[in-house]
Coordinates of C-alpha atoms and ligand atoms in Angstrom, one line a residue:
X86 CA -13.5 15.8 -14.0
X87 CA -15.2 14.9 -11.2
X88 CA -13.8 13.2 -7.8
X89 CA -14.3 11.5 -4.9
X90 CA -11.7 11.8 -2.1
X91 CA -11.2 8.1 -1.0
X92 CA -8.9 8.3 2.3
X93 CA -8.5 12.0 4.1
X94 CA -5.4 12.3 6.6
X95 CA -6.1 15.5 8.7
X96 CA -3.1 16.5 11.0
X97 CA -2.2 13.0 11.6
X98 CA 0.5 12.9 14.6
X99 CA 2.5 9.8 16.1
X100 CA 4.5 10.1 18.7
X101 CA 7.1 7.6 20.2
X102 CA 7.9 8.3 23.9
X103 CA 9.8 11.6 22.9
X104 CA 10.1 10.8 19.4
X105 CA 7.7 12.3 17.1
X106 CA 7.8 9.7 14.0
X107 CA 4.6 11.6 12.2
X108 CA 3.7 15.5 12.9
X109 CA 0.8 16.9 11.8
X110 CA 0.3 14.9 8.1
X111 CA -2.4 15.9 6.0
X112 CA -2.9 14.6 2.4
X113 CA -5.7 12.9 0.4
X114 CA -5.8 9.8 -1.9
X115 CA -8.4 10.4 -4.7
X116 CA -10.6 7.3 -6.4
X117 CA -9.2 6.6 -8.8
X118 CA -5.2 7.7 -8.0
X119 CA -2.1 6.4 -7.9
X120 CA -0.4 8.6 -4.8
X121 CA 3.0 7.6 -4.1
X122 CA 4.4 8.8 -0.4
X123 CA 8.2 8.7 -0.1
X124 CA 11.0 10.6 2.2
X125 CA 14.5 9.2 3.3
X126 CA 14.5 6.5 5.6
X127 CA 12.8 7.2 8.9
X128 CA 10.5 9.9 7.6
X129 CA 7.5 8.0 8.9
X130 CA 6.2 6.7 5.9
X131 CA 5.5 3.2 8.1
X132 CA 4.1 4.8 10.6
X133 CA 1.4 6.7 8.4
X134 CA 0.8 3.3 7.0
X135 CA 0.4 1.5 10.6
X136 CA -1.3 4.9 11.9
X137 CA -4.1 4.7 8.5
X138 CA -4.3 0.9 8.7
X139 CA -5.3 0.8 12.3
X140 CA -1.9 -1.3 13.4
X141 CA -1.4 1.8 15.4
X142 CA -3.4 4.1 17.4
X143 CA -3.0 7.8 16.4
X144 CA -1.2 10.2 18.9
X145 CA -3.5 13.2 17.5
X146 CA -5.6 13.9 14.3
X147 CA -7.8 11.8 12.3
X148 CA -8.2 9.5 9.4
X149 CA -11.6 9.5 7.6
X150 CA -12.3 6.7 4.6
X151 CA -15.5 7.3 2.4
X152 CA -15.9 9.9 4.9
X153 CA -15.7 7.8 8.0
X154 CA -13.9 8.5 11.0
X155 CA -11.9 5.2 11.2
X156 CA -8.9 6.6 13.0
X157 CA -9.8 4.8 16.3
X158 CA -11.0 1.3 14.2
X159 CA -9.4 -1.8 14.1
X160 CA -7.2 -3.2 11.4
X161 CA -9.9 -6.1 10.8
X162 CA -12.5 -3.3 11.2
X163 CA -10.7 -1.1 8.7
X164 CA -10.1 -4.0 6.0
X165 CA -13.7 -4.5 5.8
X166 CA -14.4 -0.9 5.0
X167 CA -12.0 -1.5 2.3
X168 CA -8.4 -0.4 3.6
X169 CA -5.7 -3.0 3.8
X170 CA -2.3 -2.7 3.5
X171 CA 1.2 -4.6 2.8
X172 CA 4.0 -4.4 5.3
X173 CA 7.8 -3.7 4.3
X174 CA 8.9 -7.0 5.2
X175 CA 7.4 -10.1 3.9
X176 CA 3.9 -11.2 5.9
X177 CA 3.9 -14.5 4.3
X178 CA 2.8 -17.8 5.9
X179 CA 6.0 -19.6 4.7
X180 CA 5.5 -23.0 5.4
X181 CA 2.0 -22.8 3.7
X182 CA 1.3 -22.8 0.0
X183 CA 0.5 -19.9 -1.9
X184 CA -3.1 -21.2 -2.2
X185 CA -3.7 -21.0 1.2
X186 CA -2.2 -17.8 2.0
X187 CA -4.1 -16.0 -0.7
X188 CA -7.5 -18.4 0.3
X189 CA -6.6 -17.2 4.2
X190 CA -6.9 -13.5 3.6
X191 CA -10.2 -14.4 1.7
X192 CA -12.2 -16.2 5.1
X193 CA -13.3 -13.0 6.5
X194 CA -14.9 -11.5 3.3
X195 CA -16.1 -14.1 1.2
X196 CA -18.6 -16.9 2.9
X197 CA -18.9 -19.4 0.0
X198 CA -16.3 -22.1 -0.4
X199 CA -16.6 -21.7 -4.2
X200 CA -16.6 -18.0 -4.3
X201 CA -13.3 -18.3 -2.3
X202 CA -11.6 -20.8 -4.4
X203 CA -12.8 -18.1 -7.4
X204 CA -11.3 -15.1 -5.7
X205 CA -8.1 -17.2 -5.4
X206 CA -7.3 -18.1 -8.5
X207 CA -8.5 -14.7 -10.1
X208 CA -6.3 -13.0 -7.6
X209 CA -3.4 -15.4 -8.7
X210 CA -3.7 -15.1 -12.6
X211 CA -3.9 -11.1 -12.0
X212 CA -0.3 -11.2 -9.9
X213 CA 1.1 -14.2 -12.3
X214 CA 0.9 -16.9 -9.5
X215 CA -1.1 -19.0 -11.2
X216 CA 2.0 -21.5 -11.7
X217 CA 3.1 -21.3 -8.4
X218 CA -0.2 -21.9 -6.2
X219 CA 1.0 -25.2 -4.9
X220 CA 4.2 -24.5 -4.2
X221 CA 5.4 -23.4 -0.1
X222 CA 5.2 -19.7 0.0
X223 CA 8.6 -20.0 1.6
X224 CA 10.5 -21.5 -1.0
X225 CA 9.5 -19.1 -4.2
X226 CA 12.1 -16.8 -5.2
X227 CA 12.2 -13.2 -3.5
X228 CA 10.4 -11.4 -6.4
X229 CA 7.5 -13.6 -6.6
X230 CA 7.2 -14.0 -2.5
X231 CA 6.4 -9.9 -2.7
X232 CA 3.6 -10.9 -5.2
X233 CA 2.3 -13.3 -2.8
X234 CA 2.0 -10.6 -0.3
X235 CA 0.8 -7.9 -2.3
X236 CA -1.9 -10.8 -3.4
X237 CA -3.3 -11.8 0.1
X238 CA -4.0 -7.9 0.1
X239 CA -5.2 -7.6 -3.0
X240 CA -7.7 -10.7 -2.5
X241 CA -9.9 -9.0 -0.3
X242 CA -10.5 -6.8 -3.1
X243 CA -10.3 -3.5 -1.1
X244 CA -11.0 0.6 -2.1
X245 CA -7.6 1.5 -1.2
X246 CA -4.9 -0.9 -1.8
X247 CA -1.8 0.4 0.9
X248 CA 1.8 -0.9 -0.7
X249 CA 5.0 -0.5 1.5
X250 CA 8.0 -0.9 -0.8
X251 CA 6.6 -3.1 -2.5
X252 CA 9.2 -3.1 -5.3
X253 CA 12.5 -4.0 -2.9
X254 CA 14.9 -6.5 -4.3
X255 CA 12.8 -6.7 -7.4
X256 CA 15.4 -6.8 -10.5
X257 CA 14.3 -4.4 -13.4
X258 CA 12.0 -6.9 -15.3
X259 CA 10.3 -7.5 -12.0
X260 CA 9.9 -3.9 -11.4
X261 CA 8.1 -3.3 -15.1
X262 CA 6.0 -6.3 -14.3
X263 CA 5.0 -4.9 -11.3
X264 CA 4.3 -1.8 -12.7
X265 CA 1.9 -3.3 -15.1
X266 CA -0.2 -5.2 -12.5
X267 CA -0.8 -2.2 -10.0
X268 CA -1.9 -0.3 -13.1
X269 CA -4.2 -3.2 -14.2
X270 CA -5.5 -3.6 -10.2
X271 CA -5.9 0.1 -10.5
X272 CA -8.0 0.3 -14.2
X273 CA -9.5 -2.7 -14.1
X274 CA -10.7 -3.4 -10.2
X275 CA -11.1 0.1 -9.8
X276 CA -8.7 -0.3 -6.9
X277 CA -6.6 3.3 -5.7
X278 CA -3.2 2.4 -4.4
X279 CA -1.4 4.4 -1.8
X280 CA 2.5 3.2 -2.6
X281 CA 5.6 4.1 -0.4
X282 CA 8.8 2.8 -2.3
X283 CA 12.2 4.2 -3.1
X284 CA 12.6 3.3 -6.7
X285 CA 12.3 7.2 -7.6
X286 CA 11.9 6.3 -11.5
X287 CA 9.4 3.7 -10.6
X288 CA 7.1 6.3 -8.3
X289 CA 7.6 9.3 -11.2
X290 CA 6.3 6.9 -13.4
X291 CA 3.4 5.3 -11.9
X292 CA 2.2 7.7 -9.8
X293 CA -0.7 10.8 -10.6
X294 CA 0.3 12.3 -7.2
X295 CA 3.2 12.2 -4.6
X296 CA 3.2 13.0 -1.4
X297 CA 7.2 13.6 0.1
X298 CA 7.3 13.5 3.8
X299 CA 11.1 14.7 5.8
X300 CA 11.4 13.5 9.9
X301 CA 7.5 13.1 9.7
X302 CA 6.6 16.4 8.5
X303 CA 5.1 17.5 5.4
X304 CA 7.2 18.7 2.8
X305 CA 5.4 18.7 -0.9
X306 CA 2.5 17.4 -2.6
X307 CA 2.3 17.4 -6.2
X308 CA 2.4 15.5 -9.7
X309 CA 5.9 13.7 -10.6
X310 CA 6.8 16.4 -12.8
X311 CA 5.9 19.3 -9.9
X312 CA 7.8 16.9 -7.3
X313 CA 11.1 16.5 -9.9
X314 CA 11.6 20.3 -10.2
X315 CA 10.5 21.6 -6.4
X316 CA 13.5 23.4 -4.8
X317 CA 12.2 21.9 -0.8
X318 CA 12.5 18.6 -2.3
X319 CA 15.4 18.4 -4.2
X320 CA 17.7 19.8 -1.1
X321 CA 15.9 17.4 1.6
X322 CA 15.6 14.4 -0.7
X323 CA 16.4 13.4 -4.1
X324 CA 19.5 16.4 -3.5
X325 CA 21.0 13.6 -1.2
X326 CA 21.0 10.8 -3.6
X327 CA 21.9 12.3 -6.9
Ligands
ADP573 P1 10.0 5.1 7.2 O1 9.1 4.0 6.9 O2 9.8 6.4 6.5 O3 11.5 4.7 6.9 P2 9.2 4.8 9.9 O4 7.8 5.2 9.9 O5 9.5 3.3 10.0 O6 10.0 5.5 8.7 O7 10.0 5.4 11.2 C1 9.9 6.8 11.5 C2 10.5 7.0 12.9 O8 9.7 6.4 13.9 C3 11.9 6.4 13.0 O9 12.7 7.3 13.7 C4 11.7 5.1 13.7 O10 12.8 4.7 14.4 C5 10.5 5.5 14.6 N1 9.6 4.3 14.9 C6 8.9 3.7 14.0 N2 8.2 2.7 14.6 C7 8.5 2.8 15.9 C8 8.1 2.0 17.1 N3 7.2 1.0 17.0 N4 8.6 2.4 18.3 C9 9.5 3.4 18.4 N5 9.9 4.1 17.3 C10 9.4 3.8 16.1
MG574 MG1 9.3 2.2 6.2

């Protein structure tokens, strides 16, 4: 089989005053993949996201997409080479209509009114929001205002589609649901998705590769089934919760 390595993250550091959030990170998301990141709480799985993204500038190392050095690019410079990302908590314009937050993220890519208006309701029948485009963003139930956020990503139709926790608060038919889409955003859009989220049965089952990061270092890298049965990770990680 052959591949293409989409995003490269070579020795990527973060530093907070004298906090080091991300040390020396390196991993690789492969066209076509589903790679999960996860770690407890803190491990810098955020800040990788806001370091990749371009929400933050990198304290040392480099990002390159498609081969491109983009660590020092903006995040409106790194969406249009194809990287966008969703943020842990909700990014919704809440007293607008779902319409317009999906039609929003579309301005910078798409020129024509009419391709827009397409994107928008393609985007919405793919995350089942079809039903809900007039309603306030605000007002729609907590599972379906994640979908709205994971759509105004999604519209601009990027490479790599970056998902932080996207699955929290979700009940179980929610999560399947979910589960289904990314797949389909993945198969059909040929769309790889980089997902942090702590729904451990969700990641095994989704993901081709994950990546486990403890207090912003490295710790494995591997397919669910390698992750499950490595010694490093069950003491540091899933040890904890079981
Ligand atoms: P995770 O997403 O894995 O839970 P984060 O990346 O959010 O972890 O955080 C990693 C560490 O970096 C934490 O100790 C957190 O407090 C710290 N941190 C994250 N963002 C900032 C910031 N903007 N300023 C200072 N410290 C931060
Ligand atoms: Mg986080």
């Amino acid at each position: 089989m052959t591949t293409e390595t989409i995003l490269k993250v070579d020795r990527l550091s973060r530093r907070f005053g004298g906090l080091t959030a991300v040390s020396e990170l390196s991993f690789d998301v492969q066209a076509g993949e589903i790679v999960g990141l996860i770690g407890p709480n803190g491990a810098g799985k955020s800040t990788t996201f806001n370091c990749v993204s371009g929400f933050y500038p990198l304290s040392d190392g480099r990002v390159t997409f498609f081969g491109e050095d983009i660590s020092k690019m903006t995040t409106a410079q790194v969406c249009h080479k194809g990287l966008v990302r969703t943020f842990q908590h909700d990014s919704l314009l809440s007293d607008m209509t779902v319409y317009d937050n999906i039609l929003i993220a579309t301005f910078s890519m798409i020129r024509s009114k009419s391709e827009r208006e397409r994107r928008v309701h393609e985007t919405a029948a793919i995350l089942n929001l079809s039903d809900h485009l007039q309603e306030i963003a605000g007002n729609l139930p907590h599972g379906l205002q994640r979908m709205v956020s994971i759509a105004i990503a999604f519209a601009t139709r990027p490479k790599l589609l970056c998902l932080d926790e996207p699955l929290t608060g979700l009940n179980q038919t929610e999560v399947g649901g979910a589960l289904t889409i990314f797949r389909q955003i993945r198969d059909e859009f040929k769309i790889s998705i980089l997902l942090v989220e702590h729904n451990m049965k969700a990641v095994m089952e989704i993901c081709d590769r994950i990546v486990v990061l403890d207090h912003g270092v490295f710790l494995a890298m591997g397919t669910p089934n390698e992750i499950k049965t490595n010694p490093a990770v069950i003491a540091a990680y899933l040890g904890k919760r079981a």
